[in-house]
Amino acid sequence: MKDSATPTCTPRQFSATCPSRELFDQIADKWSMMVLTVLDGGPQRFNTIRRSLEGVSQKSLSQTLRRLERNGLVTRRVLATAPVAVEYEMSALGRTLLPPFRTLYRWTRDNIPAVEAARAAFDAGHDPR
Amino acid sequence: MKDSATPTCTPRQFSATCPSRELFDQIADKWSMMVLTVLDGGPQRFNTIRRSLEGVSQKSLSQTLRRLERNGLVTRRVLATAPVAVEYEMSALGRTLLPPFRTLYRWTRDNIPAVEAARAAFDAGHDPR
DNA sequence: CCGTATCCTAAAGGATACTG
DNA sequence: CAGTATCCTTTAGGATACGG
């Protein structure tokens, strides 16, 4: 028997139960990717990250950080100060993700004119309303 | 006057109105990223893509493809066959995103053991219930 | 300061049916 | 085949209040 143990799993076939796909689902969301991009600048405290991601709620950020920590991409350290401070930092595993994330961030920064031109062309050809 | 025209916009400060951030929001979701990864293999038809992404609904895929097309990352071509066939293909702009996406896909494929180990360690230390 | 818990609303997204 | 439209359920996520 080898059916349920080996779901099809290639860059062309994202089976729902494929471990690669499940991992993809865990990090391919905007808050996770923005948190990791922010932490590329060094360890950050909770509220500092919160202020860096305009529009994120405390709850969403908390959930995102916890998931990133659980998956080993981020480490959490409680500083024995008063009041308590908590620092989040990229783990060694997380740092292996930085190259593609840096590239992606630069891409969004550098291709705004190209994308806006594409949108204008699209909107011109497709009835608005 | 230069206040509303220049929101803070760095890898450390994702202002909600920053064009880079808005573009980030448009592509940093799992379906968009999976579609682009699938189209890395060449032009694909609608239902072929659909079958490649187990769990995606016709509606979600349709919305995702339309947004990718509007942003200029993907081109849509109607083939004059009967019945009609529609082919989606990476645009030149979209292809500039491939390197980080390929890296990301390989990462999810290659780091499953590391992530699973991290999860086990995390779950061991944090009361499940 | 750093969260968790609760509530509640808004939005994403699936199922189904129907059109070009 | 490739969608659009409608309905309806599920989930994400914001606001608030409170605890460590």
CSV table of C-alpha atoms (C1' of nucleotides) in Angstrom, one decimal:
chain,number,residue,atom,x,y,z
A,1,MET,CA,0.0,0.0,0.0
A,2,LYS,CA,1.4,3.4,-1.0
A,3,ASP,CA,-1.6,5.4,-1.9
A,4,SER,CA,-2.4,7.7,1.0
A,5,ALA,CA,1.2,8.1,1.9
A,6,THR,CA,2.4,9.7,-1.3
A,7,PRO,CA,0.1,12.5,-2.6
A,8,THR,CA,1.2,14.0,-5.9
A,9,CYS,CA,3.4,16.8,-5.0
A,10,THR,CA,5.2,18.9,-7.6
A,11,PRO,CA,5.3,22.6,-8.6
A,12,ARG,CA,2.6,21.6,-11.0
A,13,GLN,CA,0.3,19.7,-8.7
A,14,PHE,CA,-0.5,21.0,-5.3
A,15,SER,CA,-2.4,18.2,-3.7
A,16,ALA,CA,-4.2,19.3,-0.6
A,17,THR,CA,-2.5,16.7,1.7
A,18,CYS,CA,1.0,17.2,0.3
A,19,PRO,CA,3.3,18.3,3.2
A,20,SER,CA,4.9,20.9,0.9
A,21,ARG,CA,1.5,22.4,0.1
A,22,GLU,CA,0.5,22.4,3.8
A,23,LEU,CA,3.7,24.3,4.6
A,24,PHE,CA,3.0,26.6,1.7
A,25,ASP,CA,-0.4,27.5,3.2
A,26,GLN,CA,1.2,28.4,6.5
A,27,ILE,CA,3.6,31.0,5.2
A,28,ALA,CA,2.1,32.3,2.0
A,29,ASP,CA,-0.1,35.0,3.6
A,30,LYS,CA,0.6,38.6,3.7
A,31,TRP,CA,1.0,39.1,7.5
A,32,SER,CA,3.5,36.2,7.8
A,33,MET,CA,5.5,37.5,4.9
A,34,MET,CA,5.5,41.1,6.2
A,35,VAL,CA,6.5,40.0,9.7
A,36,LEU,CA,9.5,38.1,8.3
A,37,THR,CA,10.4,41.1,6.1
A,38,VAL,CA,10.3,43.4,9.1
A,39,LEU,CA,12.4,41.0,11.3
A,40,ASP,CA,15.0,41.0,8.6
A,41,GLY,CA,16.1,44.2,10.2
A,42,GLY,CA,16.9,42.5,13.5
A,43,PRO,CA,15.0,41.5,16.7
A,44,GLN,CA,11.9,43.5,17.4
A,45,ARG,CA,9.5,43.7,20.2
A,46,PHE,CA,5.8,43.0,19.9
A,47,ASN,CA,4.5,46.5,19.8
A,48,THR,CA,7.3,47.6,17.5
A,49,ILE,CA,6.3,45.0,15.0
A,50,ARG,CA,2.7,46.0,15.4
A,51,ARG,CA,3.4,49.6,14.6
A,52,SER,CA,5.4,48.5,11.5
A,53,LEU,CA,2.4,46.7,10.0
A,54,GLU,CA,-0.2,49.4,9.8
A,55,GLY,CA,-3.7,47.8,10.0
A,56,VAL,CA,-2.8,44.6,11.7
A,57,SER,CA,-4.8,43.9,14.9
A,58,GLN,CA,-3.2,42.6,18.1
A,59,LYS,CA,-5.0,39.4,17.6
A,60,SER,CA,-3.9,38.8,14.1
A,61,LEU,CA,-0.3,39.6,14.9
A,62,SER,CA,-0.4,37.4,17.9
A,63,GLN,CA,-1.7,34.5,15.9
A,64,THR,CA,0.8,35.1,13.1
A,65,LEU,CA,3.8,35.2,15.4
A,66,ARG,CA,2.7,32.1,17.2
A,67,ARG,CA,2.4,30.2,14.0
A,68,LEU,CA,5.7,31.4,12.8
A,69,GLU,CA,7.2,30.4,16.2
A,70,ARG,CA,5.6,27.0,16.0
A,71,ASN,CA,7.0,26.4,12.6
A,72,GLY,CA,10.4,27.3,13.8
A,73,LEU,CA,10.8,30.4,11.6
A,74,VAL,CA,11.0,32.8,14.5
A,75,THR,CA,12.1,32.7,18.1
A,76,ARG,CA,10.5,34.4,21.1
A,77,ARG,CA,12.4,35.6,24.1
A,78,VAL,CA,11.0,37.1,27.2
A,79,LEU,CA,13.2,39.7,28.8
A,80,ALA,CA,13.1,39.9,32.6
A,81,THR,CA,12.3,43.6,32.8
A,82,ALA,CA,9.5,45.4,34.4
A,83,PRO,CA,7.2,45.6,32.7
A,84,VAL,CA,7.9,42.5,30.7
A,85,ALA,CA,9.3,42.9,27.3
A,86,VAL,CA,9.2,40.2,24.5
A,87,GLU,CA,11.6,40.1,21.7
A,88,TYR,CA,11.0,38.2,18.4
A,89,GLU,CA,13.9,37.3,16.2
A,90,MET,CA,14.4,35.3,13.0
A,91,SER,CA,15.6,31.8,13.6
A,92,ALA,CA,18.4,30.1,11.6
A,93,LEU,CA,15.7,28.3,9.7
A,94,GLY,CA,13.8,31.5,9.1
A,95,ARG,CA,16.9,33.2,7.8
A,96,THR,CA,17.0,30.7,5.0
A,97,LEU,CA,13.8,32.3,3.7
A,98,LEU,CA,15.2,35.8,3.6
A,99,PRO,CA,16.7,35.8,0.0
A,100,PRO,CA,13.4,35.2,-1.7
A,101,PHE,CA,11.6,37.6,0.7
A,102,ARG,CA,14.0,40.3,0.1
A,103,THR,CA,13.7,39.9,-3.6
A,104,LEU,CA,9.9,40.0,-3.3
A,105,TYR,CA,9.9,43.2,-1.3
A,106,ARG,CA,12.2,44.9,-3.8
A,107,TRP,CA,10.0,43.7,-6.6
A,108,THR,CA,6.9,45.4,-5.1
A,109,ARG,CA,8.9,48.5,-4.6
A,110,ASP,CA,10.4,48.6,-8.1
A,111,ASN,CA,7.5,47.5,-10.3
A,112,ILE,CA,4.8,49.9,-9.2
A,113,PRO,CA,4.9,51.9,-12.5
A,114,ALA,CA,4.7,48.7,-14.6
A,115,VAL,CA,1.8,47.4,-12.6
A,116,GLU,CA,-0.1,50.6,-12.7
A,117,ALA,CA,0.3,50.8,-16.4
A,118,ALA,CA,-1.0,47.2,-16.7
A,119,ARG,CA,-4.0,48.1,-14.6
A,120,ALA,CA,-4.8,51.2,-16.7
A,121,ALA,CA,-4.6,49.1,-19.9
A,122,PHE,CA,-6.8,46.4,-18.3
A,123,ASP,CA,-9.4,48.8,-17.0
A,124,ALA,CA,-9.6,50.6,-20.4
A,125,GLY,CA,-10.4,47.3,-22.2
A,126,HIS,CA,-12.9,45.9,-19.6
A,127,ASP,CA,-16.1,47.7,-19.0
A,128,PRO,CA,-15.8,49.2,-15.6
A,129,ARG,CA,-19.1,49.5,-13.6
B,1,MET,CA,2.5,69.9,0.4
B,2,LYS,CA,4.0,66.5,0.6
B,3,ASP,CA,2.2,64.7,3.4
B,4,SER,CA,-0.4,62.4,1.8
B,5,ALA,CA,1.7,61.8,-1.3
B,6,THR,CA,4.6,60.2,0.6
B,7,PRO,CA,3.6,57.5,3.1
B,8,THR,CA,6.5,55.9,5.0
B,9,CYS,CA,7.5,53.0,2.9
B,10,THR,CA,10.4,50.8,3.8
B,11,PRO,CA,11.0,47.1,4.5
B,12,ARG,CA,10.5,48.1,8.1
B,13,GLN,CA,7.4,50.2,7.8
B,14,PHE,CA,4.5,48.9,5.8
B,15,SER,CA,2.1,51.9,5.8
B,16,ALA,CA,-1.3,51.0,4.6
B,17,THR,CA,-1.4,53.5,1.8
B,18,CYS,CA,2.1,52.8,0.6
B,19,PRO,CA,1.9,51.6,-3.1
B,20,SER,CA,4.5,48.9,-2.3
B,21,ARG,CA,2.4,47.6,0.5
B,22,GLU,CA,-0.8,47.7,-1.6
B,23,LEU,CA,1.0,45.7,-4.3
B,24,PHE,CA,2.3,43.3,-1.7
B,25,ASP,CA,-1.3,42.7,-0.5
B,26,GLN,CA,-2.3,41.8,-4.1
B,27,ILE,CA,0.2,39.0,-4.6
B,28,ALA,CA,1.1,37.7,-1.1
B,29,ASP,CA,-1.8,35.2,-0.9
B,30,LYS,CA,-1.5,31.5,-1.4
B,31,TRP,CA,-3.7,31.1,-4.5
B,32,SER,CA,-1.9,33.8,-6.4
B,33,MET,CA,1.5,32.4,-5.5
B,34,MET,CA,0.4,28.8,-6.4
B,35,VAL,CA,-1.1,29.9,-9.7
B,36,LEU,CA,2.2,31.6,-10.6
B,37,THR,CA,4.2,28.6,-9.6
B,38,VAL,CA,2.0,26.4,-11.7
B,39,LEU,CA,2.3,28.7,-14.7
B,40,ASP,CA,6.0,28.5,-14.4
B,41,GLY,CA,5.5,25.2,-16.3
B,42,GLY,CA,4.1,26.9,-19.3
B,43,PRO,CA,0.7,28.1,-20.5
B,44,GLN,CA,-2.2,26.4,-18.9
B,45,ARG,CA,-5.9,26.3,-19.5
B,46,PHE,CA,-8.5,27.2,-16.8
B,47,ASN,CA,-9.6,23.8,-15.8
B,48,THR,CA,-6.0,22.4,-15.9
B,49,ILE,CA,-5.0,25.0,-13.4
B,50,ARG,CA,-8.0,24.3,-11.4
B,51,ARG,CA,-7.1,20.6,-11.2
B,52,SER,CA,-3.5,21.5,-10.2
B,53,LEU,CA,-4.7,23.4,-7.2
B,54,GLU,CA,-6.7,21.0,-5.1
B,55,GLY,CA,-9.3,22.7,-3.1
B,56,VAL,CA,-9.6,25.9,-5.0
B,57,SER,CA,-13.2,26.8,-6.1
B,58,GLN,CA,-14.0,28.0,-9.5
B,59,LYS,CA,-14.9,31.3,-8.1
B,60,SER,CA,-11.7,31.8,-6.2
B,61,LEU,CA,-9.6,30.8,-9.1
B,62,SER,CA,-11.5,33.1,-11.4
B,63,GLN,CA,-11.0,36.0,-9.1
B,64,THR,CA,-7.3,35.2,-8.6
B,65,LEU,CA,-6.7,34.9,-12.3
B,66,ARG,CA,-8.5,38.2,-13.0
B,67,ARG,CA,-6.5,40.0,-10.4
B,68,LEU,CA,-3.2,38.6,-11.7
B,69,GLU,CA,-4.2,39.6,-15.3
B,70,ARG,CA,-5.2,43.1,-14.2
B,71,ASN,CA,-1.9,43.6,-12.4
B,72,GLY,CA,-0.1,42.5,-15.6
B,73,LEU,CA,1.4,39.3,-14.2
B,74,VAL,CA,-0.5,36.9,-16.4
B,75,THR,CA,-2.0,37.1,-19.9
B,76,ARG,CA,-5.2,35.6,-21.0
B,77,ARG,CA,-5.8,34.3,-24.5
B,78,VAL,CA,-9.0,33.0,-26.0
B,79,LEU,CA,-8.5,30.2,-28.5
B,80,ALA,CA,-11.0,30.1,-31.4
B,81,THR,CA,-11.9,26.5,-30.9
B,82,ALA,CA,-15.1,24.8,-30.3
B,83,PRO,CA,-15.9,24.7,-27.5
B,84,VAL,CA,-13.9,27.8,-26.5
B,85,ALA,CA,-10.6,27.3,-24.8
B,86,VAL,CA,-8.8,29.9,-22.7
B,87,GLU,CA,-5.1,29.8,-22.1
B,88,TYR,CA,-3.3,31.7,-19.2
B,89,GLU,CA,0.4,32.4,-19.5
B,90,MET,CA,3.0,34.3,-17.5
B,91,SER,CA,3.6,37.7,-18.8
B,92,ALA,CA,7.1,39.2,-19.2
B,93,LEU,CA,6.5,41.1,-16.0
B,94,GLY,CA,5.3,38.0,-14.2
B,95,ARG,CA,8.4,36.1,-15.2
B,96,THR,CA,10.5,38.6,-13.2
B,97,LEU,CA,8.8,37.1,-10.1
B,98,LEU,CA,9.8,33.6,-10.9
B,99,PRO,CA,13.2,33.4,-9.2
B,100,PRO,CA,11.8,34.1,-5.7
B,101,PHE,CA,8.8,31.9,-6.2
B,102,ARG,CA,10.9,29.0,-7.4
B,103,THR,CA,13.1,29.4,-4.3
B,104,LEU,CA,10.0,29.5,-2.1
B,105,TYR,CA,8.6,26.4,-3.6
B,106,ARG,CA,11.9,24.5,-3.2
B,107,TRP,CA,12.0,25.8,0.4
B,108,THR,CA,8.7,24.3,1.3
B,109,ARG,CA,9.7,21.0,-0.3
B,110,ASP,CA,13.1,20.8,1.3
B,111,ASN,CA,12.4,22.0,4.9
B,112,ILE,CA,9.5,19.8,5.9
B,113,PRO,CA,11.6,17.7,8.3
B,114,ALA,CA,13.0,20.9,9.9
B,115,VAL,CA,9.6,22.4,10.3
B,116,GLU,CA,8.1,19.2,11.7
B,117,ALA,CA,10.9,19.0,14.3
B,118,ALA,CA,10.2,22.6,15.3
B,119,ARG,CA,6.5,21.9,15.7
B,120,ALA,CA,7.1,18.9,17.8
B,121,ALA,CA,9.4,20.9,20.1
B,122,PHE,CA,6.9,23.7,20.3
B,123,ASP,CA,4.0,21.5,21.0
B,124,ALA,CA,6.0,19.6,23.7
B,125,GLY,CA,6.6,22.9,25.6
B,126,HIS,CA,3.2,24.5,25.2
B,127,ASP,CA,0.3,22.8,26.9
B,128,PRO,CA,-1.9,21.4,24.2
B,129,ARG,CA,-5.3,20.7,25.7
C,1,DC,C1',4.0,45.8,28.1
C,2,DC,C1',2.3,41.5,26.2
C,3,DG,C1',-0.7,39.0,25.5
C,4,DT,C1',-5.5,35.9,25.9
C,5,DA,C1',-10.7,35.7,25.9
C,6,DT,C1',-15.0,37.0,24.2
C,7,DC,C1',-18.1,38.9,21.1
C,8,DC,C1',-19.5,40.3,16.9
C,9,DT,C1',-19.2,42.0,12.2
C,10,DA,C1',-17.3,41.8,7.6
C,11,DA,C1',-15.3,39.3,4.2
C,12,DA,C1',-13.6,35.2,1.9
C,13,DG,C1',-15.0,31.4,-0.2
C,14,DG,C1',-17.8,26.9,-1.4
C,15,DA,C1',-22.1,24.9,-3.8
C,16,DT,C1',-25.1,25.2,-7.2
C,17,DA,C1',-27.3,26.8,-11.2
C,18,DC,C1',-27.1,29.0,-15.4
C,19,DT,C1',-25.0,31.6,-19.8
C,20,DG,C1',-21.9,32.4,-24.0
D,1,DC,C1',-15.0,24.8,-21.7
D,2,DA,C1',-14.9,28.9,-19.2
D,3,DG,C1',-16.9,31.5,-16.8
D,4,DT,C1',-20.8,34.7,-14.1
D,5,DA,C1',-24.5,35.1,-10.5
D,6,DT,C1',-26.7,33.9,-6.4
D,7,DC,C1',-27.0,32.1,-2.1
D,8,DC,C1',-25.3,30.8,2.1
D,9,DT,C1',-21.8,29.0,5.4
D,10,DT,C1',-17.4,29.5,7.3
D,11,DT,C1',-13.6,32.0,8.6
D,12,DA,C1',-10.8,36.0,9.4
D,13,DG,C1',-10.2,39.6,11.9
D,14,DG,C1',-11.5,44.1,14.6
D,15,DA,C1',-13.1,46.1,19.3
D,16,DT,C1',-13.1,45.6,23.9
D,17,DA,C1',-12.1,44.0,28.3
D,18,DC,C1',-9.3,41.7,31.3
D,19,DG,C1',-5.0,38.9,33.2
D,20,DG,C1',0.2,37.9,33.8
